[in-house]
């Protein structure tokens, strides 16, 4: 399928409108992009989280594709069962091979933290599925708590800004690298603002014969504290400040997919969202410098891995 | 989905084998040839999955095995596979079951007819790998059907009947059938298996009502239910459980026509004119039966009521069996800490109360962590209930057998 807006606008939407995600939530934008790129038929497994609770309130469903939710941590195991069932039934001639695709949507809490073991197991076993992490950098469904993906210095309700401690104390784990270490065929990072890049990545992932993973930065305006109209703008700013790089590891080959002409300072990123507002105070200047250094260091390392000029 | 009973039931010639409970369950799994089998090792269940792995490795089954990274994942994968319309089976025990606990409820709440071959083992701490029923009791309220087997033969027979019960359209609930750890799982006995063909015919083929894999009819599994629907869906599960009370004997009857072996919700022994009854589940029933026979020889009107189907609890059948008896010793191989008695006792007491039976009952905790159950312990229980019947005094209600105090 050609990824032109004209062609895409003709597609039937398999993710229905009328869901109950917040206005401006990036998750629905990403899900639509992913489902359009993947094409039918597809089975989706969804971890507990905002997307699941806002799209499946009985007796309604936003899903015009087959969809299963089991629990918070186990979407990767659930899809393992579905995918294996498909292989088994097709092998035995109990059903036709209809080219079924398998996709998981999980938040960063579901992916980085509570579901890490389940995901790792499914990757190691080599099931054919695409795991999409809707990475809004905190547990949003339960009301903005820090996760293993929350950036250092960020305000959340469990890493509040106090007199003694200023937001989250730890750096996030590099989940994309952790997944890549499983040696699976395709791993990438993406943003919804670069929709063609994201959709191309989904197509590559679906075409790869094995487990694949795309970590998508997913703005949550409730948790990030920005206007609902700014979702795409902040996504773009993330890539322009290089706090979130978009790249892919296709069969072991690293490739950078976007390099800003001029890297913007991290302070612009902090200015765009209320969750960082405390960082702009003079007493946190030293911390901001450290955070900028970390971004610079990580960006340089990525450029090197991707064979780019540093 | 198989609704009609096989019309003419013809007895088929069984094949005698000498196997332990674990291996015979693996053999039953081979014969059932489930589509997907997610597994994880844990003593004393491991023997089931390693024996089954051999069948897979030798191409004797079509089953796709998933060597998952935990029991939670095993049950989660069963859920995915079953929702995809496949026959899914797994096996576990003890900590494995405890780890699965969250998703046991997802399986039953989603009405997925998953079959779990279960081995009974104590729960930590302290760590103990031997038999008691604490683990299965942790799942008694989870919406799974629970059958307790007594020996190797029953482990096999229950395994085959389990799939038919779970998949029955009036039931559609997951089922676990148990065998006592080591005592049965590692004890070699003579048992008869059915020919493959007979098993194939008995279990039939499974046609799911709703499959994730039907491209023409996409389905939503596991949606959010709020205050307006959750309660009704739970009530429907209760309905499935109640219907299982009718389906289990139906399936047993059909199985009997094939195998010649009789099964019911309960398994009574010398109950008709009994006055003193022991109620028991699992492997110790064999020991207890021997003691009952001995007591009968001495003119004591002893009887045994073995519970085969623990969930759903066959309350009416238990009431009918206990009506008019003088005293009952309820045997519990698990503790419900802080309760006024232990799981089986609480169920039996409720029956005595609801059906207004004038039968005294006391609770005997026995065999925890694999502590041997000897005939003398059963004798002791009978002696104590003879006294209960004579004096009418039930205190202490909870008593311990074979314990150093
Ligand atoms: C075992 C378990 N622990 C905790 C929860 C509560 N819980 C539900 S959703 C959620 C947070 C989800 O966060 P994330 O995965 O980041 O997704 P988001 O909602 O942000 O999209 C939590 C903590 C749960 N449902 N199950």
PDB file of N, CA and C in Angstrom, chain B residues 240-328:
ATOM      1  N   UNK B 240     -23.274 -21.284  34.695  1.00  0.00           N
ATOM      2  CA  UNK B 240     -22.432 -22.296  34.060  1.00  0.00           C
ATOM      3  C   UNK B 240     -22.001 -23.350  35.065  1.00  0.00           C
ATOM      4  N   UNK B 241     -21.620 -22.910  36.249  1.00  0.00           N
ATOM      5  CA  UNK B 241     -21.210 -23.823  37.315  1.00  0.00           C
ATOM      6  C   UNK B 241     -22.363 -24.742  37.710  1.00  0.00           C
ATOM      7  N   UNK B 242     -23.531 -24.155  37.853  1.00  0.00           N
ATOM      8  CA  UNK B 242     -24.689 -24.970  38.250  1.00  0.00           C
ATOM      9  C   UNK B 242     -25.008 -26.008  37.181  1.00  0.00           C
ATOM     10  N   UNK B 243     -24.903 -25.592  35.932  1.00  0.00           N
ATOM     11  CA  UNK B 243     -25.182 -26.542  34.850  1.00  0.00           C
ATOM     12  C   UNK B 243     -24.141 -27.654  34.818  1.00  0.00           C
ATOM     13  N   UNK B 244     -22.924 -27.328  35.227  1.00  0.00           N
ATOM     14  CA  UNK B 244     -21.867 -28.342  35.247  1.00  0.00           C
ATOM     15  C   UNK B 244     -22.260 -29.510  36.151  1.00  0.00           C
ATOM     16  N   UNK B 245     -23.038 -29.220  37.186  1.00  0.00           N
ATOM     17  CA  UNK B 245     -23.474 -30.293  38.094  1.00  0.00           C
ATOM     18  C   UNK B 245     -24.307 -31.333  37.355  1.00  0.00           C
ATOM     19  N   UNK B 246     -24.971 -30.905  36.299  1.00  0.00           N
ATOM     20  CA  UNK B 246     -25.721 -31.861  35.485  1.00  0.00           C
ATOM     21  C   UNK B 246     -24.856 -32.499  34.409  1.00  0.00           C
ATOM     22  N   UNK B 247     -23.941 -31.715  33.872  1.00  0.00           N
ATOM     23  CA  UNK B 247     -23.131 -32.189  32.745  1.00  0.00           C
ATOM     24  C   UNK B 247     -22.090 -33.222  33.200  1.00  0.00           C
ATOM     25  N   UNK B 248     -21.522 -33.020  34.377  1.00  0.00           N
ATOM     26  CA  UNK B 248     -20.452 -33.917  34.841  1.00  0.00           C
ATOM     27  C   UNK B 248     -20.944 -35.380  34.912  1.00  0.00           C
ATOM     28  N   UNK B 249     -22.110 -35.649  35.535  1.00  0.00           N
ATOM     29  CA  UNK B 249     -22.592 -37.035  35.533  1.00  0.00           C
ATOM     30  C   UNK B 249     -22.965 -37.549  34.141  1.00  0.00           C
ATOM     31  N   UNK B 250     -23.445 -36.657  33.284  1.00  0.00           N
ATOM     32  CA  UNK B 250     -23.767 -37.061  31.903  1.00  0.00           C
ATOM     33  C   UNK B 250     -22.526 -37.548  31.176  1.00  0.00           C
ATOM     34  N   UNK B 251     -21.460 -36.758  31.284  1.00  0.00           N
ATOM     35  CA  UNK B 251     -20.205 -37.116  30.627  1.00  0.00           C
ATOM     36  C   UNK B 251     -19.663 -38.407  31.251  1.00  0.00           C
ATOM     37  N   UNK B 252     -19.812 -38.517  32.569  1.00  0.00           N
ATOM     38  CA  UNK B 252     -19.325 -39.715  33.266  1.00  0.00           C
ATOM     39  C   UNK B 252     -20.060 -40.957  32.778  1.00  0.00           C
ATOM     40  N   UNK B 253     -21.343 -40.787  32.564  1.00  0.00           N
ATOM     41  CA  UNK B 253     -22.153 -41.921  32.119  1.00  0.00           C
ATOM     42  C   UNK B 253     -21.718 -42.391  30.727  1.00  0.00           C
ATOM     43  N   UNK B 254     -21.500 -41.417  29.891  1.00  0.00           N
ATOM     44  CA  UNK B 254     -21.042 -41.747  28.543  1.00  0.00           C
ATOM     45  C   UNK B 254     -19.676 -42.426  28.600  1.00  0.00           C
ATOM     46  N   UNK B 255     -18.841 -41.928  29.481  1.00  0.00           N
ATOM     47  CA  UNK B 255     -17.499 -42.498  29.637  1.00  0.00           C
ATOM     48  C   UNK B 255     -17.581 -43.924  30.179  1.00  0.00           C
ATOM     49  N   UNK B 256     -18.537 -44.135  31.054  1.00  0.00           N
ATOM     50  CA  UNK B 256     -18.698 -45.472  31.640  1.00  0.00           C
ATOM     51  C   UNK B 256     -19.093 -46.485  30.569  1.00  0.00           C
ATOM     52  N   UNK B 257     -19.945 -46.050  29.653  1.00  0.00           N
ATOM     53  CA  UNK B 257     -20.358 -46.960  28.587  1.00  0.00           C
ATOM     54  C   UNK B 257     -19.180 -47.375  27.722  1.00  0.00           C
ATOM     55  N   UNK B 258     -18.177 -46.528  27.699  1.00  0.00           N
ATOM     56  CA  UNK B 258     -16.983 -46.782  26.899  1.00  0.00           C
ATOM     57  C   UNK B 258     -15.968 -47.611  27.675  1.00  0.00           C
ATOM     58  N   UNK B 259     -15.785 -47.234  28.924  1.00  0.00           N
ATOM     59  CA  UNK B 259     -14.665 -47.782  29.703  1.00  0.00           C
ATOM     60  C   UNK B 259     -15.101 -48.827  30.723  1.00  0.00           C
ATOM     61  N   UNK B 260     -16.377 -48.805  31.069  1.00  0.00           N
ATOM     62  CA  UNK B 260     -16.845 -49.687  32.131  1.00  0.00           C
ATOM     63  C   UNK B 260     -16.570 -49.141  33.520  1.00  0.00           C
ATOM     64  N   UNK B 261     -15.966 -47.972  33.596  1.00  0.00           N
ATOM     65  CA  UNK B 261     -15.655 -47.408  34.908  1.00  0.00           C
ATOM     66  C   UNK B 261     -16.655 -46.323  35.266  1.00  0.00           C
ATOM     67  N   UNK B 262     -17.177 -46.404  36.475  1.00  0.00           N
ATOM     68  CA  UNK B 262     -18.237 -45.505  36.908  1.00  0.00           C
ATOM     69  C   UNK B 262     -17.691 -44.285  37.643  1.00  0.00           C
ATOM     70  N   UNK B 263     -18.220 -43.143  37.293  1.00  0.00           N
ATOM     71  CA  UNK B 263     -17.865 -41.909  38.011  1.00  0.00           C
ATOM     72  C   UNK B 263     -19.115 -41.100  38.300  1.00  0.00           C
ATOM     73  N   UNK B 264     -19.073 -40.365  39.415  1.00  0.00           N
ATOM     74  CA  UNK B 264     -20.173 -39.458  39.721  1.00  0.00           C
ATOM     75  C   UNK B 264     -19.611 -38.175  40.293  1.00  0.00           C
ATOM     76  N   UNK B 265     -20.474 -37.373  40.858  1.00  0.00           N
ATOM     77  CA  UNK B 265     -19.996 -36.172  41.537  1.00  0.00           C
ATOM     78  C   UNK B 265     -19.297 -36.591  42.822  1.00  0.00           C
ATOM     79  N   UNK B 266     -19.882 -37.640  43.431  1.00  0.00           N
ATOM     80  CA  UNK B 266     -19.334 -38.198  44.659  1.00  0.00           C
ATOM     81  C   UNK B 266     -19.040 -39.666  44.405  1.00  0.00           C
ATOM     82  N   UNK B 267     -18.229 -40.230  45.253  1.00  0.00           N
ATOM     83  CA  UNK B 267     -17.935 -41.649  45.142  1.00  0.00           C
ATOM     84  C   UNK B 267     -18.163 -42.267  46.522  1.00  0.00           C
ATOM     85  N   UNK B 268     -19.359 -42.803  46.748  1.00  0.00           N
ATOM     86  CA  UNK B 268     -19.678 -43.340  48.074  1.00  0.00           C
ATOM     87  C   UNK B 268     -19.191 -44.780  48.224  1.00  0.00           C
ATOM     88  N   UNK B 269     -18.836 -45.146  49.421  1.00  0.00           N
ATOM     89  CA  UNK B 269     -18.456 -46.531  49.714  1.00  0.00           C
ATOM     90  C   UNK B 269     -19.123 -46.947  51.025  1.00  0.00           C
ATOM     91  N   UNK B 270     -19.906 -47.980  50.949  1.00  0.00           N
ATOM     92  CA  UNK B 270     -20.652 -48.525  52.097  1.00  0.00           C
ATOM     93  C   UNK B 270     -21.449 -47.434  52.820  1.00  0.00           C
ATOM     94  N   UNK B 271     -22.062 -46.591  52.051  1.00  0.00           N
ATOM     95  CA  UNK B 271     -22.767 -45.451  52.634  1.00  0.00           C
ATOM     96  C   UNK B 271     -24.220 -45.767  52.990  1.00  0.00           C
ATOM     97  N   UNK B 272     -24.800 -46.754  52.301  1.00  0.00           N
ATOM     98  CA  UNK B 272     -26.248 -46.936  52.436  1.00  0.00           C
ATOM     99  C   UNK B 272     -26.720 -47.011  53.886  1.00  0.00           C
ATOM    100  N   UNK B 273     -26.096 -47.903  54.643  1.00  0.00           N
ATOM    101  CA  UNK B 273     -26.553 -48.039  56.033  1.00  0.00           C
ATOM    102  C   UNK B 273     -25.522 -47.494  57.017  1.00  0.00           C
ATOM    103  N   UNK B 274     -24.606 -46.669  56.510  1.00  0.00           N
ATOM    104  CA  UNK B 274     -23.545 -46.168  57.394  1.00  0.00           C
ATOM    105  C   UNK B 274     -24.110 -45.203  58.433  1.00  0.00           C
ATOM    106  N   UNK B 275     -23.456 -45.180  59.589  1.00  0.00           N
ATOM    107  CA  UNK B 275     -23.824 -44.214  60.624  1.00  0.00           C
ATOM    108  C   UNK B 275     -22.692 -43.218  60.862  1.00  0.00           C
ATOM    109  N   UNK B 276     -21.470 -43.679  60.590  1.00  0.00           N
ATOM    110  CA  UNK B 276     -20.279 -42.851  60.826  1.00  0.00           C
ATOM    111  C   UNK B 276     -19.538 -42.705  59.506  1.00  0.00           C
ATOM    112  N   UNK B 277     -19.377 -41.485  59.111  1.00  0.00           N
ATOM    113  CA  UNK B 277     -18.900 -41.275  57.749  1.00  0.00           C
ATOM    114  C   UNK B 277     -17.626 -40.446  57.722  1.00  0.00           C
ATOM    115  N   UNK B 278     -16.726 -40.846  56.848  1.00  0.00           N
ATOM    116  CA  UNK B 278     -15.558 -40.006  56.604  1.00  0.00           C
ATOM    117  C   UNK B 278     -15.728 -39.377  55.220  1.00  0.00           C
ATOM    118  N   UNK B 279     -15.543 -38.065  55.162  1.00  0.00           N
ATOM    119  CA  UNK B 279     -15.620 -37.346  53.888  1.00  0.00           C
ATOM    120  C   UNK B 279     -14.202 -36.967  53.507  1.00  0.00           C
ATOM    121  N   UNK B 280     -13.805 -37.317  52.299  1.00  0.00           N
ATOM    122  CA  UNK B 280     -12.391 -37.157  51.941  1.00  0.00           C
ATOM    123  C   UNK B 280     -12.234 -36.912  50.445  1.00  0.00           C
ATOM    124  N   UNK B 281     -11.098 -36.315  50.063  1.00  0.00           N
ATOM    125  CA  UNK B 281     -10.785 -36.114  48.649  1.00  0.00           C
ATOM    126  C   UNK B 281      -9.349 -36.566  48.391  1.00  0.00           C
ATOM    127  N   UNK B 282      -9.111 -37.048  47.184  1.00  0.00           N
ATOM    128  CA  UNK B 282      -7.738 -37.356  46.776  1.00  0.00           C
ATOM    129  C   UNK B 282      -7.278 -38.736  47.185  1.00  0.00           C
ATOM    130  N   UNK B 283      -5.968 -38.918  47.198  1.00  0.00           N
ATOM    131  CA  UNK B 283      -5.373 -40.252  47.309  1.00  0.00           C
ATOM    132  C   UNK B 283      -5.641 -40.934  48.646  1.00  0.00           C
ATOM    133  N   UNK B 284      -5.836 -40.160  49.715  1.00  0.00           N
ATOM    134  CA  UNK B 284      -6.032 -40.784  51.023  1.00  0.00           C
ATOM    135  C   UNK B 284      -7.367 -41.522  51.099  1.00  0.00           C
ATOM    136  N   UNK B 285      -8.226 -41.306  50.097  1.00  0.00           N
ATOM    137  CA  UNK B 285      -9.496 -42.033  50.075  1.00  0.00           C
ATOM    138  C   UNK B 285      -9.261 -43.543  50.026  1.00  0.00           C
ATOM    139  N   UNK B 286      -8.186 -43.937  49.354  1.00  0.00           N
ATOM    140  CA  UNK B 286      -7.879 -45.373  49.255  1.00  0.00           C
ATOM    141  C   UNK B 286      -7.589 -45.959  50.622  1.00  0.00           C
ATOM    142  N   UNK B 287      -6.773 -45.272  51.380  1.00  0.00           N
ATOM    143  CA  UNK B 287      -6.437 -45.703  52.738  1.00  0.00           C
ATOM    144  C   UNK B 287      -7.710 -45.761  53.582  1.00  0.00           C
ATOM    145  N   UNK B 288      -8.528 -44.716  53.441  1.00  0.00           N
ATOM    146  CA  UNK B 288      -9.750 -44.635  54.245  1.00  0.00           C
ATOM    147  C   UNK B 288     -10.713 -45.773  53.898  1.00  0.00           C
ATOM    148  N   UNK B 289     -10.766 -46.134  52.632  1.00  0.00           N
ATOM    149  CA  UNK B 289     -11.671 -47.213  52.217  1.00  0.00           C
ATOM    150  C   UNK B 289     -11.284 -48.521  52.919  1.00  0.00           C
ATOM    151  N   UNK B 290      -9.987 -48.738  52.972  1.00  0.00           N
ATOM    152  CA  UNK B 290      -9.494 -49.938  53.657  1.00  0.00           C
ATOM    153  C   UNK B 290      -9.909 -49.961  55.118  1.00  0.00           C
ATOM    154  N   UNK B 291      -9.821 -48.823  55.748  1.00  0.00           N
ATOM    155  CA  UNK B 291     -10.177 -48.740  57.169  1.00  0.00           C
ATOM    156  C   UNK B 291     -11.682 -48.966  57.349  1.00  0.00           C
ATOM    157  N   UNK B 292     -12.476 -48.409  56.443  1.00  0.00           N
ATOM    158  CA  UNK B 292     -13.927 -48.604  56.516  1.00  0.00           C
ATOM    159  C   UNK B 292     -14.252 -50.105  56.434  1.00  0.00           C
ATOM    160  N   UNK B 293     -13.591 -50.783  55.501  1.00  0.00           N
ATOM    161  CA  UNK B 293     -13.835 -52.223  55.352  1.00  0.00           C
ATOM    162  C   UNK B 293     -13.486 -52.954  56.645  1.00  0.00           C
ATOM    163  N   UNK B 294     -12.364 -52.558  57.218  1.00  0.00           N
ATOM    164  CA  UNK B 294     -11.924 -53.175  58.470  1.00  0.00           C
ATOM    165  C   UNK B 294     -12.952 -52.952  59.585  1.00  0.00           C
ATOM    166  N   UNK B 295     -13.418 -51.705  59.693  1.00  0.00           N
ATOM    167  CA  UNK B 295     -14.389 -51.379  60.740  1.00  0.00           C
ATOM    168  C   UNK B 295     -15.698 -52.125  60.537  1.00  0.00           C
ATOM    169  N   UNK B 296     -16.068 -52.246  59.284  1.00  0.00           N
ATOM    170  CA  UNK B 296     -17.285 -53.003  58.983  1.00  0.00           C
ATOM    171  C   UNK B 296     -17.146 -54.435  59.483  1.00  0.00           C
ATOM    172  N   UNK B 297     -15.945 -54.960  59.322  1.00  0.00           N
ATOM    173  CA  UNK B 297     -15.659 -56.311  59.804  1.00  0.00           C
ATOM    174  C   UNK B 297     -15.860 -56.423  61.308  1.00  0.00           C
ATOM    175  N   UNK B 298     -15.681 -55.305  61.969  1.00  0.00           N
ATOM    176  CA  UNK B 298     -15.850 -55.300  63.425  1.00  0.00           C
ATOM    177  C   UNK B 298     -17.263 -54.895  63.826  1.00  0.00           C
ATOM    178  N   UNK B 299     -18.132 -54.766  62.831  1.00  0.00           N
ATOM    179  CA  UNK B 299     -19.523 -54.433  63.144  1.00  0.00           C
ATOM    180  C   UNK B 299     -19.806 -52.951  63.301  1.00  0.00           C
ATOM    181  N   UNK B 300     -18.803 -52.122  63.021  1.00  0.00           N
ATOM    182  CA  UNK B 300     -19.056 -50.670  63.109  1.00  0.00           C
ATOM    183  C   UNK B 300     -19.579 -50.178  61.770  1.00  0.00           C
ATOM    184  N   UNK B 301     -20.654 -49.434  61.807  1.00  0.00           N
ATOM    185  CA  UNK B 301     -21.278 -48.999  60.559  1.00  0.00           C
ATOM    186  C   UNK B 301     -20.589 -47.764  59.995  1.00  0.00           C
ATOM    187  N   UNK B 302     -19.419 -48.032  59.437  1.00  0.00           N
ATOM    188  CA  UNK B 302     -18.620 -46.951  58.870  1.00  0.00           C
ATOM    189  C   UNK B 302     -18.925 -46.805  57.383  1.00  0.00           C
ATOM    190  N   UNK B 303     -18.726 -45.605  56.889  1.00  0.00           N
ATOM    191  CA  UNK B 303     -18.920 -45.364  55.456  1.00  0.00           C
ATOM    192  C   UNK B 303     -17.954 -44.293  54.980  1.00  0.00           C
ATOM    193  N   UNK B 304     -17.788 -44.234  53.677  1.00  0.00           N
ATOM    194  CA  UNK B 304     -16.870 -43.237  53.118  1.00  0.00           C
ATOM    195  C   UNK B 304     -17.562 -42.465  51.999  1.00  0.00           C
ATOM    196  N   UNK B 305     -17.393 -41.183  52.042  1.00  0.00           N
ATOM    197  CA  UNK B 305     -17.918 -40.343  50.977  1.00  0.00           C
ATOM    198  C   UNK B 305     -16.754 -39.579  50.367  1.00  0.00           C
ATOM    199  N   UNK B 306     -16.372 -40.025  49.188  1.00  0.00           N
ATOM    200  CA  UNK B 306     -15.277 -39.327  48.505  1.00  0.00           C
ATOM    201  C   UNK B 306     -15.878 -38.257  47.607  1.00  0.00           C
ATOM    202  N   UNK B 307     -15.331 -37.074  47.714  1.00  0.00           N
ATOM    203  CA  UNK B 307     -15.800 -35.996  46.837  1.00  0.00           C
ATOM    204  C   UNK B 307     -14.918 -35.988  45.600  1.00  0.00           C
ATOM    205  N   UNK B 308     -15.541 -36.233  44.463  1.00  0.00           N
ATOM    206  CA  UNK B 308     -14.782 -36.169  43.208  1.00  0.00           C
ATOM    207  C   UNK B 308     -14.875 -34.764  42.625  1.00  0.00           C
ATOM    208  N   UNK B 309     -16.080 -34.222  42.645  1.00  0.00           N
ATOM    209  CA  UNK B 309     -16.290 -32.888  42.094  1.00  0.00           C
ATOM    210  C   UNK B 309     -16.375 -31.906  43.254  1.00  0.00           C
ATOM    211  N   UNK B 310     -15.315 -31.141  43.439  1.00  0.00           N
ATOM    212  CA  UNK B 310     -15.301 -30.205  44.568  1.00  0.00           C
ATOM    213  C   UNK B 310     -15.884 -28.843  44.181  1.00  0.00           C
ATOM    214  N   UNK B 311     -15.614 -28.415  42.938  1.00  0.00           N
ATOM    215  CA  UNK B 311     -16.252 -27.193  42.429  1.00  0.00           C
ATOM    216  C   UNK B 311     -16.811 -27.520  41.061  1.00  0.00           C
ATOM    217  N   UNK B 312     -18.087 -27.326  40.806  1.00  0.00           N
ATOM    218  CA  UNK B 312     -19.098 -26.890  41.748  1.00  0.00           C
ATOM    219  C   UNK B 312     -19.314 -27.909  42.867  1.00  0.00           C
ATOM    220  N   UNK B 313     -19.611 -27.423  44.059  1.00  0.00           N
ATOM    221  CA  UNK B 313     -19.807 -28.330  45.180  1.00  0.00           C
ATOM    222  C   UNK B 313     -21.198 -28.957  45.076  1.00  0.00           C
ATOM    223  N   UNK B 314     -21.253 -30.284  45.033  1.00  0.00           N
ATOM    224  CA  UNK B 314     -22.550 -30.943  44.826  1.00  0.00           C
ATOM    225  C   UNK B 314     -23.353 -31.012  46.132  1.00  0.00           C
ATOM    226  N   UNK B 315     -23.852 -29.880  46.546  1.00  0.00           N
ATOM    227  CA  UNK B 315     -24.463 -29.754  47.870  1.00  0.00           C
ATOM    228  C   UNK B 315     -25.616 -30.740  48.075  1.00  0.00           C
ATOM    229  N   UNK B 316     -26.483 -30.824  47.077  1.00  0.00           N
ATOM    230  CA  UNK B 316     -27.659 -31.667  47.261  1.00  0.00           C
ATOM    231  C   UNK B 316     -27.255 -33.136  47.391  1.00  0.00           C
ATOM    232  N   UNK B 317     -26.320 -33.538  46.541  1.00  0.00           N
ATOM    233  CA  UNK B 317     -25.859 -34.926  46.591  1.00  0.00           C
ATOM    234  C   UNK B 317     -25.198 -35.230  47.934  1.00  0.00           C
ATOM    235  N   UNK B 318     -24.450 -34.273  48.457  1.00  0.00           N
ATOM    236  CA  UNK B 318     -23.803 -34.465  49.760  1.00  0.00           C
ATOM    237  C   UNK B 318     -24.877 -34.562  50.847  1.00  0.00           C
ATOM    238  N   UNK B 319     -25.893 -33.707  50.744  1.00  0.00           N
ATOM    239  CA  UNK B 319     -26.978 -33.746  51.736  1.00  0.00           C
ATOM    240  C   UNK B 319     -27.677 -35.101  51.697  1.00  0.00           C
ATOM    241  N   UNK B 320     -27.981 -35.565  50.496  1.00  0.00           N
ATOM    242  CA  UNK B 320     -28.642 -36.870  50.369  1.00  0.00           C
ATOM    243  C   UNK B 320     -27.782 -37.987  50.952  1.00  0.00           C
ATOM    244  N   UNK B 321     -26.484 -37.867  50.740  1.00  0.00           N
ATOM    245  CA  UNK B 321     -25.580 -38.916  51.233  1.00  0.00           C
ATOM    246  C   UNK B 321     -25.455 -38.880  52.756  1.00  0.00           C
ATOM    247  N   UNK B 322     -25.533 -37.696  53.334  1.00  0.00           N
ATOM    248  CA  UNK B 322     -25.286 -37.589  54.779  1.00  0.00           C
ATOM    249  C   UNK B 322     -26.557 -37.616  55.634  1.00  0.00           C
ATOM    250  N   UNK B 323     -27.691 -37.573  54.976  1.00  0.00           N
ATOM    251  CA  UNK B 323     -28.954 -37.531  55.726  1.00  0.00           C
ATOM    252  C   UNK B 323     -29.075 -38.766  56.633  1.00  0.00           C
ATOM    253  N   UNK B 324     -29.370 -38.510  57.887  1.00  0.00           N
ATOM    254  CA  UNK B 324     -29.593 -39.607  58.824  1.00  0.00           C
ATOM    255  C   UNK B 324     -28.331 -40.203  59.425  1.00  0.00           C
ATOM    256  N   UNK B 325     -27.157 -39.703  59.007  1.00  0.00           N
ATOM    257  CA  UNK B 325     -25.931 -40.249  59.582  1.00  0.00           C
ATOM    258  C   UNK B 325     -25.710 -39.640  60.967  1.00  0.00           C
ATOM    259  N   UNK B 326     -25.006 -40.388  61.795  1.00  0.00           N
ATOM    260  CA  UNK B 326     -24.821 -39.904  63.167  1.00  0.00           C
ATOM    261  C   UNK B 326     -23.700 -38.867  63.274  1.00  0.00           C
ATOM    262  N   UNK B 327     -22.585 -39.168  62.661  1.00  0.00           N
ATOM    263  CA  UNK B 327     -21.455 -38.230  62.768  1.00  0.00           C
ATOM    264  C   UNK B 327     -20.553 -38.330  61.543  1.00  0.00           C
ATOM    265  N   UNK B 328     -19.933 -37.207  61.232  1.00  0.00           N
ATOM    266  CA  UNK B 328     -19.076 -37.141  60.045  1.00  0.00           C
ATOM    267  C   UNK B 328     -17.696 -36.611  60.417  1.00  0.00           C
TER     268      UNK B 328
END
